[in-house]
Tab-separated table of C-alpha atoms in Angstrom:
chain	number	residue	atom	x	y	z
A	311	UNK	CA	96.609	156.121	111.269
A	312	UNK	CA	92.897	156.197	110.208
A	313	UNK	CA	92.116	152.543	110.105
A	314	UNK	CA	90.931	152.781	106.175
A	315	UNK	CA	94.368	154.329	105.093
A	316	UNK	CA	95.983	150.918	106.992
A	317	UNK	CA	97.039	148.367	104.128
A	318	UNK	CA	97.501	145.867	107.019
A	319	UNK	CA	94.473	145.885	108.764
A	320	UNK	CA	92.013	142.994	109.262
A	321	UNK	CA	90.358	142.418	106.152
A	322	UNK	CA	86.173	142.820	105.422
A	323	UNK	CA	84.079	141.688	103.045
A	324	UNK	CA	83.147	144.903	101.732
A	325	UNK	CA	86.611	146.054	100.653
A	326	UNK	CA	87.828	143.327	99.387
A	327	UNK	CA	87.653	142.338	95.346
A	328	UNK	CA	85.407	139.442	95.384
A	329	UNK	CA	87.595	138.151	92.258
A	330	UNK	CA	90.802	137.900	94.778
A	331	UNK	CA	91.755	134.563	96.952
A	332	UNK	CA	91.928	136.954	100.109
A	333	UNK	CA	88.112	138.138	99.612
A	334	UNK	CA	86.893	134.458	98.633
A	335	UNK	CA	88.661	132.875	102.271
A	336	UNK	CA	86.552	136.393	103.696
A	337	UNK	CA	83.656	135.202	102.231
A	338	UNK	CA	83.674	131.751	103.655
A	339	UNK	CA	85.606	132.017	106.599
A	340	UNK	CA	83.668	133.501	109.859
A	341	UNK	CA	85.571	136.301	112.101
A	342	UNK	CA	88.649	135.799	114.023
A	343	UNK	CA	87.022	135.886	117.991
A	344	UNK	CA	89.572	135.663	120.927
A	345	UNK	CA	88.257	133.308	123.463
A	346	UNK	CA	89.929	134.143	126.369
A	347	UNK	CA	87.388	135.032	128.164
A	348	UNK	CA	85.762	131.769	127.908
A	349	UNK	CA	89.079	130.127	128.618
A	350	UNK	CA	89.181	132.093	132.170
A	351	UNK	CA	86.183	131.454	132.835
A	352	UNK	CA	86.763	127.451	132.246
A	353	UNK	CA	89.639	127.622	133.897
A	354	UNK	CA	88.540	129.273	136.783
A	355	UNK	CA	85.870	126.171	137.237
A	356	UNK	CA	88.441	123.541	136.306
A	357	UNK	CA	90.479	124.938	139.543
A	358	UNK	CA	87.777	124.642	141.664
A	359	UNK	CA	87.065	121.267	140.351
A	360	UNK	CA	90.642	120.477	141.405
A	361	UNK	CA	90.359	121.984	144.795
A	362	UNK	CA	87.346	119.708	145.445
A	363	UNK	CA	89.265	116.692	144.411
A	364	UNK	CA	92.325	117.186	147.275
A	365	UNK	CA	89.140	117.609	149.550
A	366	UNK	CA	88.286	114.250	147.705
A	367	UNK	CA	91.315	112.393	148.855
A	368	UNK	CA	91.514	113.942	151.961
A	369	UNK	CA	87.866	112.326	152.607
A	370	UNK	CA	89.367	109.223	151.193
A	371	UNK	CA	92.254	108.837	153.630
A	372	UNK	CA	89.696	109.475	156.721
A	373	UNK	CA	87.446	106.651	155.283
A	374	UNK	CA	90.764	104.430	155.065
A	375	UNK	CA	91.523	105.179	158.455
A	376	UNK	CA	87.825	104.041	160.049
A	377	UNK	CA	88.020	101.112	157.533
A	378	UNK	CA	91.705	99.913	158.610
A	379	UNK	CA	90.454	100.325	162.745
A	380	UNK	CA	87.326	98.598	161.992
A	381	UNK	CA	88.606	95.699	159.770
A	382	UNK	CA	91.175	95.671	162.744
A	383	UNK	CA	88.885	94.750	165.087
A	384	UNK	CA	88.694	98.388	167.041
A	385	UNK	CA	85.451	99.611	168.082
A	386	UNK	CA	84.123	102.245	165.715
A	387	UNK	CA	80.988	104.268	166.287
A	388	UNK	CA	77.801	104.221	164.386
A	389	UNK	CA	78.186	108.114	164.576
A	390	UNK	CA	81.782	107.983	162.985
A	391	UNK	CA	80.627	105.563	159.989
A	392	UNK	CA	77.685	108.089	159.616
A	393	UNK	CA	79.923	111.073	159.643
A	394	UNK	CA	82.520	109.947	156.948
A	395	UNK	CA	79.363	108.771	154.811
A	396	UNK	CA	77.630	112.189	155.102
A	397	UNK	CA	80.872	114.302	154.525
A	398	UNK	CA	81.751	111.868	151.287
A	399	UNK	CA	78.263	112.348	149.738
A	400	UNK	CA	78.161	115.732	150.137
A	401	UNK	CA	81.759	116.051	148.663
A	402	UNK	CA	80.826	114.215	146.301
A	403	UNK	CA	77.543	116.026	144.705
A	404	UNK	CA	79.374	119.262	144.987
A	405	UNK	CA	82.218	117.818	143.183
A	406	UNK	CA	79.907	116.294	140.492
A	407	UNK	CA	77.784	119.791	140.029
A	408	UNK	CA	81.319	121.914	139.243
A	409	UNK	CA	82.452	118.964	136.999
A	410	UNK	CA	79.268	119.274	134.680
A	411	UNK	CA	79.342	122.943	135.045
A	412	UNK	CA	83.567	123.169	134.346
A	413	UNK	CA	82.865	120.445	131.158
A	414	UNK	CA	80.253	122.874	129.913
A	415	UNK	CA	82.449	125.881	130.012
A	416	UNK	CA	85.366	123.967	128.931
A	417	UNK	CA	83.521	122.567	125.894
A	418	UNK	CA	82.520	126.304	124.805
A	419	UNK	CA	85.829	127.676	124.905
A	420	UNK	CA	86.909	124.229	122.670
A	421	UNK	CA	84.147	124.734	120.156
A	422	UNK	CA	85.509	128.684	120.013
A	423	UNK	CA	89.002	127.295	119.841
A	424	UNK	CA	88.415	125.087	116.803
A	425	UNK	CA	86.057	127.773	114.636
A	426	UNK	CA	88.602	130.151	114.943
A	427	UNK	CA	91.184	128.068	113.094
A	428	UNK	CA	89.759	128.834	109.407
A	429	UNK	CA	90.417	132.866	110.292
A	430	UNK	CA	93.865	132.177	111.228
A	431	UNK	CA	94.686	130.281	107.983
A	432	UNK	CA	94.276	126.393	109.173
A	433	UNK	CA	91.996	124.748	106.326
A	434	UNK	CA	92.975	121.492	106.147
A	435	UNK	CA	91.310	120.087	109.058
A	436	UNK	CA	90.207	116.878	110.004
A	437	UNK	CA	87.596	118.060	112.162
A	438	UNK	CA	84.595	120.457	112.260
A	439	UNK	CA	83.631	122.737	115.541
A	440	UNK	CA	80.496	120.987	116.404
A	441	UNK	CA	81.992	117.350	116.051
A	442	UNK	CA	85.136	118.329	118.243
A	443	UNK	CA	82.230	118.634	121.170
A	444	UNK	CA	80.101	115.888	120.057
A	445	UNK	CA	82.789	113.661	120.304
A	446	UNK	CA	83.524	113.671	123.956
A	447	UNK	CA	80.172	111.968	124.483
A	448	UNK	CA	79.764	109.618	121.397
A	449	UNK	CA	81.060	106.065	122.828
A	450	UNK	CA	84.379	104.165	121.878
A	451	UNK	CA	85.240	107.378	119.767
A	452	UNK	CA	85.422	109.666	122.605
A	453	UNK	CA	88.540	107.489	123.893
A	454	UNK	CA	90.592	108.857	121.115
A	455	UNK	CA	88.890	111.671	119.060
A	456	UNK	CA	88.969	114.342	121.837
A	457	UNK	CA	92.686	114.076	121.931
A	458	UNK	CA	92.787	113.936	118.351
A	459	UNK	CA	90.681	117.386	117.805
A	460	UNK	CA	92.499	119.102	120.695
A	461	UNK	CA	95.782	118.399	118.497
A	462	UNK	CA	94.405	120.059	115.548
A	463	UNK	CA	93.525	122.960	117.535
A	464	UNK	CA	97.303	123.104	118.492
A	465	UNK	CA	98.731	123.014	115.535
A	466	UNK	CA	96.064	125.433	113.665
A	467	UNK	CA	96.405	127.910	116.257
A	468	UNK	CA	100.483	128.078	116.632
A	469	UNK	CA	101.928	130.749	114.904
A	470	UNK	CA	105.415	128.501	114.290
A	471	UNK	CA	103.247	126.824	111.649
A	472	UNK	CA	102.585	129.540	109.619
A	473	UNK	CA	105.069	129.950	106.550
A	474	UNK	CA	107.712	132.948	106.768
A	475	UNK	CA	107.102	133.490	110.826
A	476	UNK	CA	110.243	133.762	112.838
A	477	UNK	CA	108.753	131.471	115.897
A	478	UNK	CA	109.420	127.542	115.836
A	479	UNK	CA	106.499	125.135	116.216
A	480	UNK	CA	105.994	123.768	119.777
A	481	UNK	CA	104.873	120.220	120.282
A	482	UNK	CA	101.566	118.593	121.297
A	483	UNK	CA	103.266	116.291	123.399
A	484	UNK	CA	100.815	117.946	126.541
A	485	UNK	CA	98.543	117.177	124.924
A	486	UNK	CA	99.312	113.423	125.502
A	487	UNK	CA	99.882	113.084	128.833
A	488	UNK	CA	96.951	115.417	129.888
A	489	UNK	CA	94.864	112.927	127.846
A	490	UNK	CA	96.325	109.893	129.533
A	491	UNK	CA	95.937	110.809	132.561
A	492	UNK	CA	92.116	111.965	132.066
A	493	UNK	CA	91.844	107.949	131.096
A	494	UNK	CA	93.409	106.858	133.796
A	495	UNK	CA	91.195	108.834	135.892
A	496	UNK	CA	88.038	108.272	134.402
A	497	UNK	CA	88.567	104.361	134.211
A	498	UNK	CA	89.603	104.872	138.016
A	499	UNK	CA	87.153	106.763	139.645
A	500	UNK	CA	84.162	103.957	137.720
A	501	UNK	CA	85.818	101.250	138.685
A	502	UNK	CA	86.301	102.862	142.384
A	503	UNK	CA	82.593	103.577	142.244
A	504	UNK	CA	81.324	100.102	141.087
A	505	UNK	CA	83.569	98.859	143.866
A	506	UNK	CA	81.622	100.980	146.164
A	507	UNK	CA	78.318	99.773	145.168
A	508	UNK	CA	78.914	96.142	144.595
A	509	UNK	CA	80.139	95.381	148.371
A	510	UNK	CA	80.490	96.054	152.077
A	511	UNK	CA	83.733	94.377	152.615
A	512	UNK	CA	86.368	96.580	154.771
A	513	UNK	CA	88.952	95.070	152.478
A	514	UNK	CA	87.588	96.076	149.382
A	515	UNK	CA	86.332	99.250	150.542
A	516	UNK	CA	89.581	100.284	151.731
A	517	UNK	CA	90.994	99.071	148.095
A	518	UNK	CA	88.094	100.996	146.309
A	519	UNK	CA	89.410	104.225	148.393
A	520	UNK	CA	93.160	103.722	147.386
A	521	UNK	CA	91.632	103.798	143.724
A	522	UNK	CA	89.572	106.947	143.936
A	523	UNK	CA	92.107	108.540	145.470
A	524	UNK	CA	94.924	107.931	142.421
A	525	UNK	CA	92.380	108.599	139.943
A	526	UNK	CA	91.888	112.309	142.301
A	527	UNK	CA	95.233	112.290	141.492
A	528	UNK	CA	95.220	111.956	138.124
A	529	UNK	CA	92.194	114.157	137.830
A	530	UNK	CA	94.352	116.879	139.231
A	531	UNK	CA	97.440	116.286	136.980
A	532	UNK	CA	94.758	116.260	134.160
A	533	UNK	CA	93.434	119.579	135.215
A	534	UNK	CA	97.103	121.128	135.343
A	535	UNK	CA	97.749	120.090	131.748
A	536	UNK	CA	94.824	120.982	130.742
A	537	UNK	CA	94.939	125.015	132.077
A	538	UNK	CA	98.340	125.058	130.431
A	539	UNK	CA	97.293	123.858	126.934
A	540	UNK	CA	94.332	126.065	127.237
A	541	UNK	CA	96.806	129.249	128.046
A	542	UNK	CA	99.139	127.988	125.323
A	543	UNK	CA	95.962	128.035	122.373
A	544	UNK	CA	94.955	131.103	123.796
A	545	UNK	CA	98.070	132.967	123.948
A	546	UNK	CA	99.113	131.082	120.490
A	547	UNK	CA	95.683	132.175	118.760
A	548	UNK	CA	96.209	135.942	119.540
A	549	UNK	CA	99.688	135.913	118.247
A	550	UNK	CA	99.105	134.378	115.292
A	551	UNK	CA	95.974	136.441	114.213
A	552	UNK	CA	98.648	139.445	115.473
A	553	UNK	CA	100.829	137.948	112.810
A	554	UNK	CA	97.902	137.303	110.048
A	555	UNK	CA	97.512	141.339	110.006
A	556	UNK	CA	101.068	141.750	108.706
A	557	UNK	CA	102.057	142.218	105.253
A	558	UNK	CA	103.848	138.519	105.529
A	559	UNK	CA	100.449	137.130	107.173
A	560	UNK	CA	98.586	138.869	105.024
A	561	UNK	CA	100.577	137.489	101.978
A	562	UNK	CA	99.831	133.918	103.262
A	563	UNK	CA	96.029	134.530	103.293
A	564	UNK	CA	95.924	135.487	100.145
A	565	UNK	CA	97.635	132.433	98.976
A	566	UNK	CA	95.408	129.775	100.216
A	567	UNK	CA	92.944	128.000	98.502
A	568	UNK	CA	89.404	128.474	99.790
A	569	UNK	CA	88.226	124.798	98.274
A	570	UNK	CA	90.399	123.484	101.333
A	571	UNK	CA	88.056	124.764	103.504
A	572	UNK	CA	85.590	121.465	102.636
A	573	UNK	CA	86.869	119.355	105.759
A	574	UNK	CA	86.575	115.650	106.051
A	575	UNK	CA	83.033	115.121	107.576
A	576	UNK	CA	81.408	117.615	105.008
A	577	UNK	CA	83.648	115.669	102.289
A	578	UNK	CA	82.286	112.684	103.214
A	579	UNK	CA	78.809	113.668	103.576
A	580	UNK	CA	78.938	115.314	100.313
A	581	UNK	CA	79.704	112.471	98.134
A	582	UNK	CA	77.092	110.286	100.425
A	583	UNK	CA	74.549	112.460	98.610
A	584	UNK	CA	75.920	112.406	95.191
A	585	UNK	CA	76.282	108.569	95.668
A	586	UNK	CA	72.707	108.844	96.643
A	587	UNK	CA	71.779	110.457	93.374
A	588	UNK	CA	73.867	108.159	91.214
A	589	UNK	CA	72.351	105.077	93.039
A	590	UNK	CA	68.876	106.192	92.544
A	591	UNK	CA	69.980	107.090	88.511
A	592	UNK	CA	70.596	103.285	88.442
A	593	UNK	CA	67.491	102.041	89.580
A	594	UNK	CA	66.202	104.157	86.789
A	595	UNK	CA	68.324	102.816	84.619
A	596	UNK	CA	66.782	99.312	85.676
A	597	UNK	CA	69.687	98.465	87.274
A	598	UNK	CA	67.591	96.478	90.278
A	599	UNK	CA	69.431	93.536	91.338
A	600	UNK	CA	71.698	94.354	94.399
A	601	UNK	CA	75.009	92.850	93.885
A	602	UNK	CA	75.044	94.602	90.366
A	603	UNK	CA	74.292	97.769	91.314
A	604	UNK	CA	76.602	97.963	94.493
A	605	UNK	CA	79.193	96.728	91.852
A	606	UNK	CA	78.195	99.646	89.797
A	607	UNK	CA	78.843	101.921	92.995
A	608	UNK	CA	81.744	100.878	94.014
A	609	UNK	CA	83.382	101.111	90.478
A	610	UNK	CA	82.215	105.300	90.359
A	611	UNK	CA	83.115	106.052	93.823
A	612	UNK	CA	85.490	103.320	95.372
A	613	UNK	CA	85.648	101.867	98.894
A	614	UNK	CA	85.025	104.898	100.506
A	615	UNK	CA	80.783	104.167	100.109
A	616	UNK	CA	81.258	100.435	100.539
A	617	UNK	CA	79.979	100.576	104.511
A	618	UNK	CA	76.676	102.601	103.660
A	619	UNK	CA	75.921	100.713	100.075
A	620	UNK	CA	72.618	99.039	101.747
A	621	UNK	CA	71.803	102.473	103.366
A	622	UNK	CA	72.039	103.939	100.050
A	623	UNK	CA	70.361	101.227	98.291
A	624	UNK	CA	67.346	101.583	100.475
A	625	UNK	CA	66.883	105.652	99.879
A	626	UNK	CA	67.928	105.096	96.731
A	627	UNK	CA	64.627	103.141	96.109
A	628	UNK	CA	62.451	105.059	98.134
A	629	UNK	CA	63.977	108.130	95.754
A	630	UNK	CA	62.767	106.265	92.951
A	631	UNK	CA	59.180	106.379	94.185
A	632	UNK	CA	59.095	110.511	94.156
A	633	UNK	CA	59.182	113.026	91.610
A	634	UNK	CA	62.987	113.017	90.372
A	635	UNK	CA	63.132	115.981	88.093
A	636	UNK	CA	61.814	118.102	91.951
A	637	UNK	CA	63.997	115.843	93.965
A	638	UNK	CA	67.167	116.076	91.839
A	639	UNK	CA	66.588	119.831	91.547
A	640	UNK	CA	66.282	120.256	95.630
A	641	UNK	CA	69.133	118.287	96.245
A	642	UNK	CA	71.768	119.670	93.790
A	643	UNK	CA	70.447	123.158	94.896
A	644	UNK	CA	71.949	122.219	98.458
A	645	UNK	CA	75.405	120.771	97.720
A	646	UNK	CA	75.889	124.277	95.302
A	647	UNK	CA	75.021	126.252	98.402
A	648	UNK	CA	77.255	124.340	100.765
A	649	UNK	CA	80.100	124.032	97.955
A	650	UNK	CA	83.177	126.096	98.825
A	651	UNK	CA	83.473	129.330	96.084
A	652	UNK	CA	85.948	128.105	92.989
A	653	UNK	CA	88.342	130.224	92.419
C-alpha cells in the first residue's frame, strides 16, 4: 500500500491538522529513533569490561597467593612481587580505559532511551534526557537518581503500560538489584583502592584483595543486569512504537494532552522565573524590607520557592536596576516560546 493511502502510518507534521491533539504532540514531540544500535554497541563494551574484571580477580587471587607465602614467612622473589605489580597495573589501566569508554557509550544509548519516551506516548515524566546523564556524576544525587531515571525509562518504554494493549506490564524490579550491586561495587573497589594506597601490610593487602575481588564480582553481576534491562528497553521501545502505529495506538496519541509534556525540572524552572518577575514587581512596588517581601512570595507561590527566596531576592534587585519595560518583554518572550502549545 502506497504509504500516503495508509491511515496507520507514522504521523508528520505536514499532514496533520494543526487544530488536532495528534498534530499538537507532533509538533512538540521529536521523532521516534530506535537505539539499538547504540545499545549493541554499549553492550558490546560493557562485555569486555566484564571480561577484564574475571582477569581482575584472577590477578587478585595470584597477589593473595604471594601475600599469604610471604606473610607466611616463605621466601618470595623481588622478581615475583615485581611481576604481580606489573601485570595488576597494566590490568588495571586497560580495565579503567574500556570503563570510561563503555560509560560513554552506555550514557548515549540512556540519553536516546529517555528522549524517545515523549514519541511513544510517556509525558508525565519526572525527568528530562540531559539530566538522566548529568545525574550519574552530580554528588549524593547520583546514589539514587540514576536508578530513579532508568525506572522511568522502563515504564515509558513498555508497551503493557499503554491503555487497550493486550501485553501486561513487567516490573522494574532489575532494575534494583543491578543498581545495588553497582553500589556495592563502587563502594568496594574505593575502599579496596584506599586500602591499597594507605599501607604495606601483607594482612591488609591480602584483605584489600578479598575486597576488590567481591566488588569484580559485583561489577560483573551489575554488568549482566544491566545488558538485560538494556535488551528489555530496546526490545520494549520497538514494540510499543510498533503498537503506537495502530489504529488503537494511534487512538491513544490523539488523546493525550500535549501541556503534560512540561516535566518537573522545566516546571520548576519556569515558575523560578515568574517568581523572579513577581519579586522584582515588589521591589517596585516599594516592597524593600526582606521578611515582608519573602512573606509576600511565599503567599503567591507557596513553599515550593521558599529554598531560593534570597537567590531571588538578590536578582530581583539587581532587576530593579535595568530597564523593566525591555527586561519584562525579553523574559516573557522566552517562557511563551518554551510553553507547551494549549490546546
Amino acid at each position: 500500500m502506497d504509504d500516503a493511502a495508509n491511515p496507520y502510518r507514522s504521523p508528520t507534521v505536514t499532514d496533520t491538522p494543526p487544530g488536532t491533539p495528534q498534530g499538537r504532540l507532533v509538533d512538540q514531540i521529536k521523532p521516534f529513533l530506535p537505539g539499538t544500535r547504540l545499545a549493541t554497541v554499549a553492550s558490546v563494551l560493557i562485555a569486555i569490561v566484564m571480561l577484564l574484571e574475571i582477569v581482575l580477580v584472577g590477578v587478585s587471587l595470584l597477589a593473595i597467593s604471594v601475600l599469604t607465602r610471604y606473610a607466611a614467612g616463605e621466601p618470595v622473589a623481588d622478581t615475583e612481587f615485581d611481576f604481580v605489580n606489573r601485570l595488576s597495573m597494566g590490568v588495571t589501566g586497560i580495565h579503567q580505559i574500556a570503563f570510561l569508554v563503555s560509560g560513554v557509550a552506555f550514557l548515549n544509548w540512556i540519553y536516546r532511551a529517555h528522549r524517545n519516551l515523549p514519541s511513544l506516548g510517556a509525558l508525565e515524566l519526572k525527568y528530562t534526557p540531559g539530566w538522566t546523564v548529568a545525574y550519574f556524576f552530580i554528588p549524593i544525587l547520583n546514589l539514587f537518581r540514576p536508578y530513579q531515571a532508568v525506572v522511568e525509562i522502563m515504564q515509558g518504554s513498555d508497551p503493557g503500560n499503554v491503555p487497550g494493549s493486550e501485553r501486561t506490564a513487567s516490573d522494574t524490579q532489575p532494575a534494583g538489584w543491578w543498581w545495588t550491586c553497582w553500589l556495592i561495587a563502587s563502594f568496594g573497589s574505593t575502599i579496596a583502592s584506599r586500602m591499597f594506597l594507605l599501607t604495606a601490610d601483607p594482612a591488609t593487602l591480602i584483605a584489600a584483595n578479598w575486597i576488590d575481588i567481591a566488588a569484580s564480582i559485583s561489577s560483573i553481576v551489575s554488568g549482566v543486569l544491566v545488558l538485560r534491562i538494556m535488551r528489555r528497553i530496546d526490545k520494549n521501545q520497538l514494540t510499543r512504537h510498533e503498537y503506537l502505529q495502530s489504529e488503537a495506538g494511534a487512538a491513544f496519541l490523539a488523546s493525550l494532552d500535549t501541556r503534560e509534556l512540561e516535566s518537573e525540572p522545566a516546571r520548576l524552572e519556569r515558575q523560578f522565573v515568574e517568581a523572579l518577575l513577581y519579586g522584582a514587581d515588589l521591589i517596585d512596588d516599594r516592597v524593600h524590607y526582606y521578611p515582608d517581601w519573602a512573606a509576600s512570595m511565599t503567599r503567591e507561590f507557596g513553599a515550593e520557592v521558599e529554598p531560593r527566596l534570597e537567590e531571588i531576592f538578590q536578582l530581583a534587585q539587581q532587576i530593579g536596576r535595568q530597564p523593566r519595560d525591555q527586561w519584562r518583554t525579553l523574559v516573557e518572550a522566552s517562557l511563551d516560546s518554551a510553553a507547551p502549545s494549549q490546546p
